[in-house]
Short mmCIF file of C-alpha atoms in Angstrom, two decimals:
data_model
loop_
_atom_site.label_atom_id
_atom_site.label_comp_id
_atom_site.label_asym_id
_atom_site.label_seq_id
_atom_site.Cartn_x
_atom_site.Cartn_y
_atom_site.Cartn_z
CA MET A 1 -8.78 29.17 -42.42
CA SER A 2 -5.85 28.88 -40.06
CA ALA A 3 -3.91 25.63 -39.91
CA MET A 4 -4.44 23.17 -37.06
CA ILE A 5 -0.86 21.99 -37.18
CA GLU A 6 2.00 24.03 -38.50
CA ALA A 7 5.77 23.47 -38.67
CA LYS A 8 8.08 26.43 -39.13
CA ASN A 9 11.65 25.64 -40.14
CA LEU A 10 11.65 22.56 -37.93
CA TRP A 11 14.96 20.73 -37.26
CA LYS A 12 15.69 17.60 -35.25
CA ARG A 13 19.23 16.56 -34.36
CA TYR A 14 20.72 13.93 -32.08
CA GLY A 15 24.21 15.27 -31.45
CA ASP A 16 25.89 15.49 -34.87
CA ASN A 17 23.24 13.32 -36.45
CA VAL A 18 20.70 15.49 -38.29
CA VAL A 19 17.45 13.59 -38.71
CA LEU A 20 15.03 16.24 -39.96
CA GLU A 21 15.83 19.58 -41.52
CA ARG A 22 13.88 22.60 -42.70
CA ILE A 23 10.42 21.15 -42.35
CA ASN A 24 7.71 23.67 -43.21
CA MET A 25 4.12 22.55 -43.53
CA ARG A 26 0.53 23.33 -42.60
CA VAL A 27 -2.17 20.76 -41.98
CA GLN A 28 -5.89 21.60 -41.72
CA GLU A 29 -8.22 19.89 -39.30
CA GLY A 30 -9.73 16.73 -40.81
CA GLU A 31 -6.86 15.88 -43.18
CA PHE A 32 -5.57 12.33 -43.47
CA VAL A 33 -1.81 12.54 -44.04
CA THR A 34 0.27 9.50 -44.84
CA LEU A 35 4.03 9.64 -44.35
CA VAL A 36 6.23 7.40 -46.45
CA GLY A 37 9.97 7.17 -46.81
CA THR A 38 12.90 4.80 -46.51
CA SER A 39 13.97 3.31 -43.19
CA GLY A 40 15.64 5.84 -40.93
CA CYS A 41 14.45 8.85 -42.93
CA GLY A 42 12.87 10.49 -39.92
CA LYS A 43 9.19 9.87 -40.51
CA SER A 44 8.79 8.11 -37.18
CA THR A 45 10.79 10.87 -35.51
CA PHE A 46 8.34 13.37 -36.99
CA LEU A 47 5.47 11.38 -35.51
CA LYS A 48 7.21 11.42 -32.11
CA LEU A 49 7.47 15.20 -32.35
CA LEU A 50 3.71 15.36 -32.87
CA LEU A 51 3.21 12.90 -30.03
CA GLY A 52 5.38 14.92 -27.68
CA THR A 53 7.88 12.21 -26.71
CA GLU A 54 10.56 14.13 -28.65
CA SER A 55 10.90 17.88 -28.94
CA PRO A 56 12.26 19.96 -31.84
CA SER A 57 15.95 20.93 -31.78
CA SER A 58 15.09 24.21 -33.43
CA GLY A 59 12.14 25.75 -35.21
CA GLU A 60 8.55 25.42 -34.15
CA LEU A 61 5.84 22.78 -34.25
CA LEU A 62 2.48 24.35 -33.44
CA LEU A 63 -0.92 22.92 -32.61
CA ASP A 64 -3.63 25.58 -32.83
CA GLY A 65 -0.90 28.22 -32.82
CA LYS A 66 0.70 26.97 -29.60
CA PRO A 67 3.81 24.74 -29.30
CA ILE A 68 2.94 21.05 -28.94
CA PRO A 69 3.33 20.03 -25.26
CA ASN A 70 6.48 18.04 -24.52
CA GLU A 71 4.59 15.03 -23.20
CA PRO A 72 1.82 12.86 -24.65
CA GLY A 73 -1.73 14.00 -23.93
CA PRO A 74 -5.33 13.00 -24.58
CA ASP A 75 -5.72 15.26 -27.64
CA ARG A 76 -3.28 13.07 -29.60
CA GLY A 77 -4.09 9.35 -29.74
CA ILE A 78 -1.56 6.80 -30.93
CA VAL A 79 -1.47 3.28 -32.34
CA PHE A 80 1.98 1.69 -32.53
CA GLN A 81 3.01 -1.26 -34.66
CA GLN A 82 3.13 -3.38 -31.51
CA TYR A 83 2.91 -3.19 -27.69
CA SER A 84 0.03 -0.74 -28.00
CA VAL A 85 -2.37 -2.67 -25.81
CA PHE A 86 -2.05 -3.69 -22.18
CA PRO A 87 -1.18 -7.40 -22.06
CA HIS A 88 -2.60 -7.92 -18.57
CA MET A 89 -6.11 -6.70 -19.38
CA CYS A 90 -8.77 -8.51 -21.38
CA VAL A 91 -10.23 -6.79 -24.44
CA LEU A 92 -13.06 -5.17 -22.51
CA GLU A 93 -10.76 -3.96 -19.71
CA ASN A 94 -8.24 -2.58 -22.19
CA VAL A 95 -10.85 -0.24 -23.57
CA MET A 96 -12.51 0.40 -20.20
CA ALA A 97 -9.11 1.60 -18.99
CA ALA A 98 -9.22 4.30 -21.66
CA ARG A 99 -12.45 5.56 -20.11
CA ALA A 100 -11.06 5.35 -16.58
CA PHE A 101 -7.86 7.22 -17.45
CA ALA A 102 -9.92 10.07 -18.89
CA ARG A 103 -11.43 10.72 -15.45
CA LYS A 104 -9.61 12.36 -12.57
CA GLY A 105 -9.67 9.26 -10.33
CA LEU A 106 -6.61 8.35 -8.29
CA THR A 107 -6.45 4.67 -9.18
CA GLY A 108 -7.60 4.52 -12.78
CA TYR A 109 -10.39 2.07 -11.93
CA LEU A 110 -14.09 2.70 -12.50
CA PHE A 111 -16.77 1.78 -9.98
CA GLY A 112 -20.55 1.65 -9.77
CA ALA A 113 -22.66 3.68 -12.16
CA ALA A 114 -19.66 5.15 -13.97
CA ARG A 115 -18.45 1.63 -14.69
CA ARG A 116 -21.82 0.46 -16.03
CA GLN A 117 -22.17 3.51 -18.22
CA ALA A 118 -18.66 3.11 -19.60
CA GLN A 119 -19.30 -0.57 -20.24
CA ASP A 120 -22.19 0.17 -22.62
CA GLU A 121 -20.16 2.72 -24.53
CA VAL A 122 -17.17 0.41 -24.71
CA ARG A 123 -19.21 -2.52 -26.01
CA ALA A 124 -20.60 -0.31 -28.75
CA MET A 125 -17.11 0.76 -29.77
CA LEU A 126 -15.81 -2.81 -29.73
CA ASP A 127 -18.76 -3.93 -31.88
CA GLN A 128 -17.90 -1.21 -34.33
CA VAL A 129 -14.31 -2.39 -34.75
CA GLY A 130 -15.43 -6.02 -34.92
CA LEU A 131 -14.27 -7.27 -31.52
CA GLY A 132 -17.73 -7.69 -29.95
CA HIS A 133 -17.26 -11.46 -29.78
CA ALA A 134 -13.89 -11.38 -28.00
CA LEU A 135 -14.57 -9.22 -24.95
CA ASP A 136 -12.92 -11.48 -22.36
CA LYS A 137 -9.90 -12.53 -24.41
CA TYR A 138 -6.39 -11.42 -23.43
CA PRO A 139 -4.22 -9.77 -26.11
CA HIS A 140 -1.93 -12.81 -26.44
CA GLU A 141 -4.98 -14.80 -27.54
CA LEU A 142 -5.75 -12.35 -30.37
CA SER A 143 -4.40 -12.35 -33.92
CA GLY A 144 -2.26 -9.43 -35.08
CA GLY A 145 -5.18 -7.78 -36.85
CA MET A 146 -7.49 -8.11 -33.86
CA LYS A 147 -4.81 -6.66 -31.60
CA GLN A 148 -4.56 -3.59 -33.84
CA ARG A 149 -8.36 -3.26 -33.93
CA LEU A 150 -8.27 -3.25 -30.15
CA ALA A 151 -5.50 -0.64 -30.11
CA ILE A 152 -7.52 1.57 -32.45
CA ALA A 153 -10.71 1.21 -30.39
CA GLN A 154 -8.73 2.05 -27.28
CA ALA A 155 -7.18 5.13 -28.86
CA LEU A 156 -10.53 6.41 -30.14
CA LEU A 157 -12.26 6.01 -26.77
CA GLY A 158 -9.83 8.64 -25.47
CA LYS A 159 -11.62 11.00 -27.92
CA PRO A 160 -8.46 12.45 -29.50
CA ARG A 161 -8.57 15.20 -32.13
CA ILE A 162 -5.48 13.85 -33.80
CA LEU A 163 -4.82 10.15 -34.37
CA LEU A 164 -1.21 9.11 -34.94
CA LEU A 165 -0.59 5.73 -36.55
CA ASP A 166 3.00 4.42 -36.51
CA GLU A 167 3.15 1.68 -39.14
CA PRO A 168 0.02 0.17 -37.61
CA PHE A 169 -0.46 -2.51 -40.25
CA GLY A 170 3.20 -3.26 -40.96
CA ALA A 171 3.01 -6.71 -39.40
CA LEU A 172 -0.33 -7.77 -40.90
CA ASP A 173 -1.20 -9.97 -43.89
CA PRO A 174 -2.25 -8.10 -47.05
CA GLY A 175 -5.84 -9.37 -46.88
CA ILE A 176 -6.32 -8.21 -43.32
CA ARG A 177 -4.68 -4.92 -44.21
CA ALA A 178 -7.46 -4.09 -46.67
CA ASP A 179 -10.07 -4.63 -43.91
CA MET A 180 -8.09 -2.42 -41.57
CA HIS A 181 -7.85 0.34 -44.19
CA GLU A 182 -11.60 0.36 -44.50
CA LEU A 183 -12.00 0.45 -40.72
CA VAL A 184 -9.61 3.37 -40.35
CA LEU A 185 -11.26 5.33 -43.15
CA ASN A 186 -14.72 4.81 -41.63
CA LEU A 187 -13.59 5.87 -38.18
CA TRP A 188 -11.75 8.89 -39.61
CA ARG A 189 -14.91 10.13 -41.31
CA GLU A 190 -17.22 9.35 -38.43
CA HIS A 191 -15.09 10.84 -35.65
CA LYS A 192 -13.85 13.78 -37.77
CA LEU A 193 -10.24 13.01 -36.90
CA THR A 194 -7.03 14.44 -38.20
CA VAL A 195 -4.86 11.44 -39.00
CA PHE A 196 -1.11 11.07 -39.47
CA MET A 197 -0.08 7.61 -40.60
CA VAL A 198 3.49 6.43 -41.05
CA THR A 199 3.81 3.51 -43.45
CA HIS A 200 6.43 1.54 -45.30
CA ASP A 201 3.98 0.68 -48.01
CA LEU A 202 3.81 3.37 -50.69
CA LYS A 203 0.61 1.92 -52.13
CA GLU A 204 -1.06 2.26 -48.74
CA GLY A 205 0.01 5.89 -48.55
CA PHE A 206 -0.94 6.58 -52.14
CA TYR A 207 -4.54 5.52 -51.91
CA LEU A 208 -5.56 5.73 -48.26
CA GLY A 209 -5.45 9.34 -47.13
CA THR A 210 -6.07 12.80 -48.50
CA ARG A 211 -2.46 13.86 -48.54
CA LEU A 212 0.86 12.11 -49.05
CA TRP A 213 4.24 13.19 -47.73
CA VAL A 214 7.45 11.58 -48.88
CA PHE A 215 10.39 11.99 -46.51
CA ASP A 216 13.82 11.88 -48.11
CA LYS A 217 17.21 13.52 -47.91
CA LEU A 218 17.62 16.43 -50.27
CA ARG A 219 21.35 16.63 -49.78
CA GLN A 220 23.72 13.71 -49.49
CA ASP A 221 27.33 13.68 -48.33
CA PRO A 222 28.70 10.19 -48.98
CA HIS A 223 31.50 10.74 -46.44
CA ALA A 224 29.15 11.85 -43.68
CA PRO A 225 25.78 10.21 -44.26
CA ASN A 226 24.36 11.77 -41.09
CA ALA A 227 25.40 15.35 -41.84
CA TYR A 228 22.15 16.20 -43.56
CA GLY A 229 18.64 15.42 -42.47
CA ALA A 230 15.53 14.48 -44.37
CA GLY A 231 12.82 16.86 -45.47
CA ILE A 232 9.44 16.49 -47.10
CA THR A 233 10.35 15.97 -50.77
CA TYR A 234 6.82 15.41 -52.07
CA ASP A 235 3.65 16.91 -50.63
CA LEU A 236 0.81 15.63 -52.78
CA SER A 237 -2.95 15.70 -52.61
CA VAL A 238 -4.20 12.17 -52.96
CA GLY A 239 -6.67 11.89 -55.81
CA GLN A 240 -4.78 14.17 -58.17
CA LEU A 241 -2.02 11.66 -58.55
CA ASP A 242 -1.08 10.03 -61.79
CA HIS A 243 0.68 6.76 -62.28
CA ALA A 244 3.92 8.37 -63.42
CA THR A 245 4.36 10.11 -60.06
CA TYR A 246 3.76 6.81 -58.29
CA GLU A 247 6.47 5.14 -60.39
CA GLU A 248 8.84 8.02 -59.76
CA ILE A 249 8.45 7.93 -55.98
CA ASP A 250 8.50 4.16 -56.00
CA ASP A 251 11.84 4.21 -57.83
CA ASN A 252 13.26 6.67 -55.32
CA LEU A 253 12.24 4.58 -52.33
CA ARG A 254 12.78 1.10 -53.63
CA PRO A 255 16.57 0.57 -53.65
CA VAL A 256 16.90 1.31 -49.97
CA ALA A 257 13.60 -0.28 -49.06
CA ARG A 258 14.81 -3.52 -50.61
CA LEU A 259 18.01 -3.45 -48.56
CA GLY A 260 16.35 -2.44 -45.34
CA MET B 1 23.07 -42.85 -36.69
CA THR B 2 21.14 -40.15 -34.83
CA ARG B 3 23.39 -37.60 -33.22
CA MET B 4 23.39 -37.53 -29.43
CA ILE B 5 22.26 -33.91 -29.54
CA ASN B 6 19.03 -34.92 -31.31
CA LYS B 7 18.06 -37.83 -29.06
CA THR B 8 15.20 -37.04 -26.71
CA PRO B 9 13.80 -39.42 -24.10
CA GLY B 10 10.13 -40.48 -24.22
CA SER B 11 7.95 -39.68 -21.21
CA VAL B 12 8.47 -43.04 -19.46
CA LEU B 13 12.21 -43.02 -20.05
CA ARG B 14 12.43 -39.41 -18.88
CA MET B 15 10.63 -40.21 -15.62
CA SER B 16 12.84 -43.23 -15.00
CA LEU B 17 16.00 -41.29 -15.77
CA GLY B 18 14.85 -38.59 -13.38
CA LEU B 19 14.14 -41.04 -10.56
CA LEU B 20 17.31 -43.04 -11.08
CA PRO B 21 19.72 -40.75 -9.16
CA PHE B 22 17.33 -40.59 -6.19
CA VAL B 23 17.09 -44.39 -6.05
CA LEU B 24 20.87 -44.72 -6.40
CA ILE B 25 21.53 -42.30 -3.55
CA LEU B 26 19.07 -44.15 -1.31
CA LEU B 27 20.61 -47.52 -2.13
CA ILE B 28 24.14 -46.28 -1.50
CA TYR B 29 23.05 -44.74 1.78
CA MET B 30 21.29 -47.90 2.92
CA ALA B 31 24.27 -50.07 2.03
CA GLY B 32 26.63 -47.74 3.88
CA SER B 33 24.37 -47.51 6.88
CA ASP B 34 23.94 -51.28 7.10
CA ALA B 35 27.67 -51.86 6.84
CA ARG B 36 28.51 -49.41 9.62
CA LEU B 37 25.71 -50.56 11.94
CA GLU B 38 26.80 -54.15 11.50
CA LEU B 39 30.29 -53.28 12.75
CA ASN B 40 29.03 -51.04 15.56
CA PRO B 41 25.32 -51.00 16.48
CA ASN B 42 25.84 -47.69 18.32
CA ASP B 43 27.23 -45.91 15.27
CA LYS B 44 25.58 -42.49 14.92
CA LEU B 45 26.92 -41.29 11.59
CA LEU B 46 24.67 -43.17 9.15
CA PRO B 47 21.50 -44.09 11.08
CA SER B 48 19.03 -46.56 9.59
CA PHE B 49 15.63 -45.38 8.38
CA GLU B 50 14.15 -47.12 11.40
CA GLN B 51 16.20 -44.97 13.77
CA MET B 52 15.23 -41.82 11.86
CA GLY B 53 11.59 -42.86 12.06
CA ASP B 54 11.90 -43.33 15.82
CA ALA B 55 13.47 -39.89 16.21
CA ILE B 56 10.70 -38.23 14.23
CA GLN B 57 8.07 -40.21 16.10
CA ARG B 58 9.55 -38.86 19.34
CA MET B 59 9.69 -35.26 18.11
CA ALA B 60 6.49 -35.03 16.12
CA PHE B 61 3.97 -37.27 17.83
CA GLU B 62 5.00 -37.33 21.51
CA PRO B 63 4.84 -34.22 23.68
CA SER B 64 8.21 -33.01 24.91
CA LYS B 65 8.86 -34.12 28.51
CA ARG B 66 10.17 -30.68 29.42
CA THR B 67 7.64 -28.31 27.80
CA GLY B 68 4.74 -30.51 26.73
CA GLU B 69 5.02 -29.22 23.15
CA TYR B 70 5.23 -31.30 20.01
CA LEU B 71 8.69 -29.97 19.15
CA PHE B 72 8.76 -30.88 15.47
CA TRP B 73 5.59 -28.91 14.74
CA ALA B 74 6.53 -26.07 17.08
CA ASP B 75 9.90 -25.78 15.29
CA THR B 76 8.20 -25.83 11.90
CA GLY B 77 5.68 -23.22 13.01
CA SER B 78 8.23 -20.74 14.34
CA SER B 79 10.56 -21.15 11.37
CA LEU B 80 7.81 -20.69 8.81
CA THR B 81 6.48 -17.64 10.67
CA ARG B 82 9.93 -16.03 10.65
CA LEU B 83 10.50 -16.89 7.02
CA GLY B 84 7.02 -15.71 6.01
CA LEU B 85 7.36 -12.40 7.83
CA GLY B 86 10.88 -11.76 6.54
CA VAL B 87 10.07 -12.66 2.95
CA GLY B 88 6.73 -10.83 3.08
CA ILE B 89 8.32 -7.61 4.30
CA ALA B 90 11.11 -7.97 1.73
CA ALA B 91 8.57 -8.53 -1.06
CA LEU B 92 6.56 -5.46 -0.11
CA LEU B 93 9.62 -3.23 0.28
CA GLY B 94 11.26 -4.65 -2.82
CA LEU B 95 8.13 -4.09 -4.87
CA LEU B 96 7.72 -0.48 -3.75
CA LEU B 97 11.42 0.32 -4.17
CA GLY B 98 11.77 -1.51 -7.46
CA MET B 99 8.63 -0.06 -8.98
CA SER B 100 9.39 3.52 -7.99
CA THR B 101 13.02 3.37 -9.06
CA GLY B 102 12.10 1.59 -12.27
CA ALA B 103 9.27 3.90 -13.29
CA LEU B 104 10.28 7.30 -11.94
CA PRO B 105 13.67 8.61 -13.11
CA MET B 106 13.84 11.19 -10.31
CA ILE B 107 13.56 8.49 -7.65
CA ARG B 108 15.91 6.20 -9.55
CA ALA B 109 18.56 8.94 -9.49
CA GLY B 110 18.20 9.31 -5.73
CA VAL B 111 17.82 5.71 -4.61
CA SER B 112 19.54 3.46 -7.15
CA PRO B 113 23.17 4.10 -6.11
CA LEU B 114 22.31 3.49 -2.45
CA LEU B 115 20.48 0.29 -3.35
CA THR B 116 23.46 -0.94 -5.35
CA VAL B 117 25.82 -0.37 -2.40
CA ILE B 118 23.43 -1.97 0.11
CA SER B 119 23.03 -5.02 -2.09
CA LEU B 120 26.80 -5.53 -1.89
CA VAL B 121 26.86 -5.70 1.94
CA PRO B 122 26.96 -9.38 2.99
CA PRO B 123 23.81 -9.67 5.13
CA LEU B 124 25.29 -12.21 7.55
CA ALA B 125 27.99 -9.68 8.42
CA LEU B 126 25.19 -7.43 9.65
CA LEU B 127 23.82 -10.11 11.97
CA PRO B 128 25.85 -8.99 15.03
CA ILE B 129 24.63 -5.44 14.47
CA LEU B 130 21.04 -6.66 14.27
CA PHE B 131 21.46 -8.65 17.49
CA ILE B 132 22.87 -5.56 19.22
CA VAL B 133 20.19 -3.22 17.89
CA PHE B 134 17.11 -5.45 17.93
CA GLY B 135 18.09 -7.91 20.66
CA LEU B 136 18.13 -11.69 20.36
CA GLY B 137 14.37 -12.06 19.87
CA GLU B 138 12.23 -12.66 16.83
CA LEU B 139 12.76 -9.19 15.39
CA SER B 140 16.43 -9.55 14.52
CA LYS B 141 15.84 -12.85 12.70
CA VAL B 142 13.00 -11.40 10.64
CA VAL B 143 15.04 -8.28 9.92
CA LEU B 144 18.01 -10.39 8.77
CA ILE B 145 15.84 -12.22 6.22
CA ALA B 146 14.24 -8.97 5.08
CA ILE B 147 17.56 -7.13 4.74
CA GLY B 148 19.11 -10.12 3.06
CA ILE B 149 16.67 -10.41 0.19
CA THR B 150 15.08 -6.95 -0.20
CA PRO B 151 17.92 -5.59 -2.40
CA PHE B 152 17.69 -8.58 -4.73
CA ILE B 153 13.91 -8.26 -5.10
CA ALA B 154 14.09 -4.49 -5.48
CA ARG B 155 16.72 -4.64 -8.21
CA ASP B 156 14.93 -7.45 -10.02
CA ILE B 157 11.62 -5.55 -9.94
CA GLN B 158 13.38 -2.38 -11.09
CA ARG B 159 14.71 -4.26 -14.11
CA ARG B 160 11.28 -5.73 -14.81
CA THR B 161 9.68 -2.28 -14.60
CA GLU B 162 12.19 -0.93 -17.09
CA GLU B 163 11.35 -3.83 -19.41
CA ILE B 164 7.73 -2.74 -19.76
CA PRO B 165 7.55 -1.36 -23.32
CA THR B 166 7.56 2.46 -23.43
CA GLU B 167 4.73 2.19 -25.94
CA GLN B 168 2.38 1.14 -23.17
CA LEU B 169 3.31 4.07 -20.96
CA VAL B 170 2.93 6.49 -23.87
CA LYS B 171 -0.40 4.92 -24.82
CA ALA B 172 -1.73 5.38 -21.28
CA GLN B 173 -0.66 9.01 -21.35
CA THR B 174 -2.46 9.61 -24.64
CA LEU B 175 -5.56 8.31 -22.90
CA GLY B 176 -5.11 10.94 -20.21
CA ALA B 177 -3.63 8.80 -17.43
CA SER B 178 -1.77 10.45 -14.54
CA THR B 179 1.49 9.07 -13.14
CA LEU B 180 -0.34 7.40 -10.25
CA GLN B 181 -2.93 5.86 -12.57
CA ILE B 182 -0.18 4.49 -14.80
CA LEU B 183 1.65 3.01 -11.82
CA ILE B 184 -1.48 1.38 -10.40
CA ARG B 185 -3.12 0.14 -13.58
CA VAL B 186 -0.33 -0.44 -16.08
CA VAL B 187 2.87 -1.07 -14.13
CA LEU B 188 1.84 -2.74 -10.86
CA PRO B 189 -0.37 -5.52 -12.29
CA GLN B 190 2.33 -6.48 -14.78
CA LEU B 191 4.90 -6.64 -11.97
CA MET B 192 2.91 -9.00 -9.74
CA PRO B 193 3.85 -12.26 -11.53
CA LYS B 194 7.44 -10.98 -11.74
CA LEU B 195 7.36 -10.36 -7.99
CA ILE B 196 6.28 -13.96 -7.41
CA ASP B 197 9.17 -15.11 -9.62
CA ALA B 198 11.58 -12.93 -7.62
CA ILE B 199 10.24 -14.36 -4.34
CA ARG B 200 10.69 -17.90 -5.62
CA LEU B 201 14.29 -17.14 -6.55
CA SER B 202 15.05 -15.49 -3.22
CA LEU B 203 13.47 -18.14 -0.99
CA GLY B 204 16.72 -20.14 -1.06
CA ALA B 205 18.59 -17.18 0.39
CA GLY B 206 15.70 -16.65 2.82
CA TRP B 207 16.14 -20.17 4.23
CA LEU B 208 19.89 -19.62 4.48
CA PHE B 209 19.49 -16.48 6.58
CA LEU B 210 16.75 -18.08 8.68
CA ILE B 211 18.80 -21.12 9.58
CA ALA B 212 21.91 -19.05 10.21
CA ALA B 213 20.04 -16.74 12.59
CA GLU B 214 18.36 -19.65 14.35
CA ALA B 215 21.65 -21.48 14.73
CA ILE B 216 23.27 -18.53 16.47
CA ALA B 217 20.55 -17.26 18.80
CA SER B 218 17.21 -18.97 19.22
CA THR B 219 15.22 -21.24 21.48
CA ASP B 220 13.20 -22.99 18.81
CA GLY B 221 12.98 -23.43 15.06
CA LEU B 222 14.16 -25.98 12.52
CA GLY B 223 17.62 -24.44 12.26
CA TYR B 224 17.95 -24.18 16.05
CA ARG B 225 17.04 -27.87 16.45
CA ILE B 226 19.56 -29.29 14.00
CA PHE B 227 22.36 -27.17 15.44
CA LEU B 228 21.32 -28.15 18.97
CA VAL B 229 21.33 -31.90 18.39
CA ARG B 230 24.59 -31.67 16.45
CA ARG B 231 26.26 -31.72 19.90
CA TYR B 232 25.01 -35.30 20.38
CA LEU B 233 25.84 -36.31 16.79
CA SER B 234 22.10 -37.01 16.35
CA MET B 235 22.19 -37.71 12.65
CA ASP B 236 18.96 -39.69 13.13
CA LEU B 237 17.23 -36.33 13.77
CA ILE B 238 19.29 -34.01 11.61
CA LEU B 239 18.77 -35.96 8.37
CA PRO B 240 14.94 -36.07 8.59
CA TYR B 241 14.91 -32.38 9.56
CA VAL B 242 16.99 -31.49 6.51
CA ALA B 243 14.68 -33.58 4.34
CA TRP B 244 11.67 -31.82 5.89
CA ILE B 245 13.19 -28.35 5.24
CA THR B 246 13.83 -29.38 1.65
CA LEU B 247 10.24 -30.60 1.29
CA LEU B 248 8.87 -27.33 2.75
CA ALA B 249 11.02 -25.30 0.37
CA PHE B 250 9.79 -27.40 -2.55
CA LEU B 251 6.13 -27.06 -1.53
CA LEU B 252 6.47 -23.28 -1.12
CA ASP B 253 8.00 -23.05 -4.55
CA ILE B 254 5.36 -25.03 -6.41
CA THR B 255 2.56 -23.27 -4.48
CA LEU B 256 3.88 -19.89 -5.60
CA ALA B 257 4.22 -21.10 -9.18
CA TRP B 258 0.64 -22.36 -9.08
CA VAL B 259 -0.67 -19.11 -7.59
CA SER B 260 1.12 -17.15 -10.30
CA ARG B 261 -0.34 -19.25 -13.12
CA ARG B 262 -3.77 -19.10 -11.54
CA LEU B 263 -3.94 -15.36 -10.86
CA TYR B 264 -2.07 -14.12 -13.93
CA PRO B 265 -3.14 -16.25 -16.91
CA TRP B 266 -2.04 -13.49 -19.28
CA ASN B 267 1.57 -13.84 -18.13
CA VAL B 268 2.59 -16.44 -20.71
CA GLN B 269 5.87 -17.01 -22.47
CA GLY B 270 5.99 -14.95 -25.63
CA GLY B 271 2.86 -13.06 -24.65
CA GLN B 272 2.18 -9.57 -26.02
#
């Protein structure tokens, strides 16, 4: 089976600052990859490469054998840690907009039968993520967890093949996080998505997906901390992991995580 | 003892403290006016409230002997029309310019430097040119107001557009939105309350340009009237006119603030 996403000797530099170096990987359709690493280790940059808002400095990043387009598109949905939803639209409109954007209309508004049809679909999706009771609320009236549920519903209505999550639960309370994990896992199975999730929380990465990547610098030059970029230091299948590996990675990440 | 920096007035005290300067100014004025009128009943500099009332009665509720118009209302009408047209055109132009330069880097590159230079031209210095090009009629006054405040609104809206989080624009693109759809559904609605804010801030300048233009070449209007009667030292008319202009400016401002709150309930402090 050929890989859905493949990186071949991928590098990303900003001037002299090397962020990512020598990334080689293959991801099959339907995998759930979590990306962990210390602050500034390039995991978010990697997500931006997948998203298309950044492009590789050298090497290749392929989707179905073709280079990933250099702008965001409907095949790759995204949920950011914040600012993911439109503050001027109520919950229902936020998700309706996803439907409207998918059509070729000039204005991005839906009218008549198309609007009614979309409304039914949207209500069903909002019920599924647990926002059925808050249809006419504006984002500023929602809690952090509800806002992220809305962002996820919105992203899924665009019917992406790949869902990118950039620390989506970083700002949430631990209790709410567990609910959100369950929601994401359910949606991943049901919609047959390929998921990439960046997280600060190793535990989240360790138990949530099917595959765990740890981003870290392989080479360090104390006099020029930016001379070398990060690579994928661990590429593990979740499920075959033992506690010792967890401790080992945890030790590697912790000192910097505590400072940052 | 509580530090001064931590003392806050209660609601009654705050209201009284707020009213106090107004009352003081009125009392000082009345004392001054009485003193001068006692020495010379024909003094024109500090007219009594009675004299001001008579002047307004004459202008607002008796038809003019020459034209048959009620001058006070005619003046108000023409001034507000000019101001409304000028500010309306400036708002529309400013919104279009600001939004396109803020959201589209190609247009920003082409238009921004020009806009910066234009915003540095003192608008009143252009007034003679406007009179020469557009004549002394309504057009040049409206154009002066529009030229005077369009650059401010455009640059403010450009900044506001740039402040919209990139995440939202990226999100819309991942949902398949085109540039036009993003402008119409994501950018424009979020700019509307900011546009109202920009209009409120630029209304002061709008009045300035209006009164300047009316003072120089006009046959009616609030600014025309006060500059006309200045020749007769008619403080009894000028003072109520100035108060009326201030009241109109205040009413416009709170109306716009109300409209903004009413139409854009999501535009709250700390929203997101």
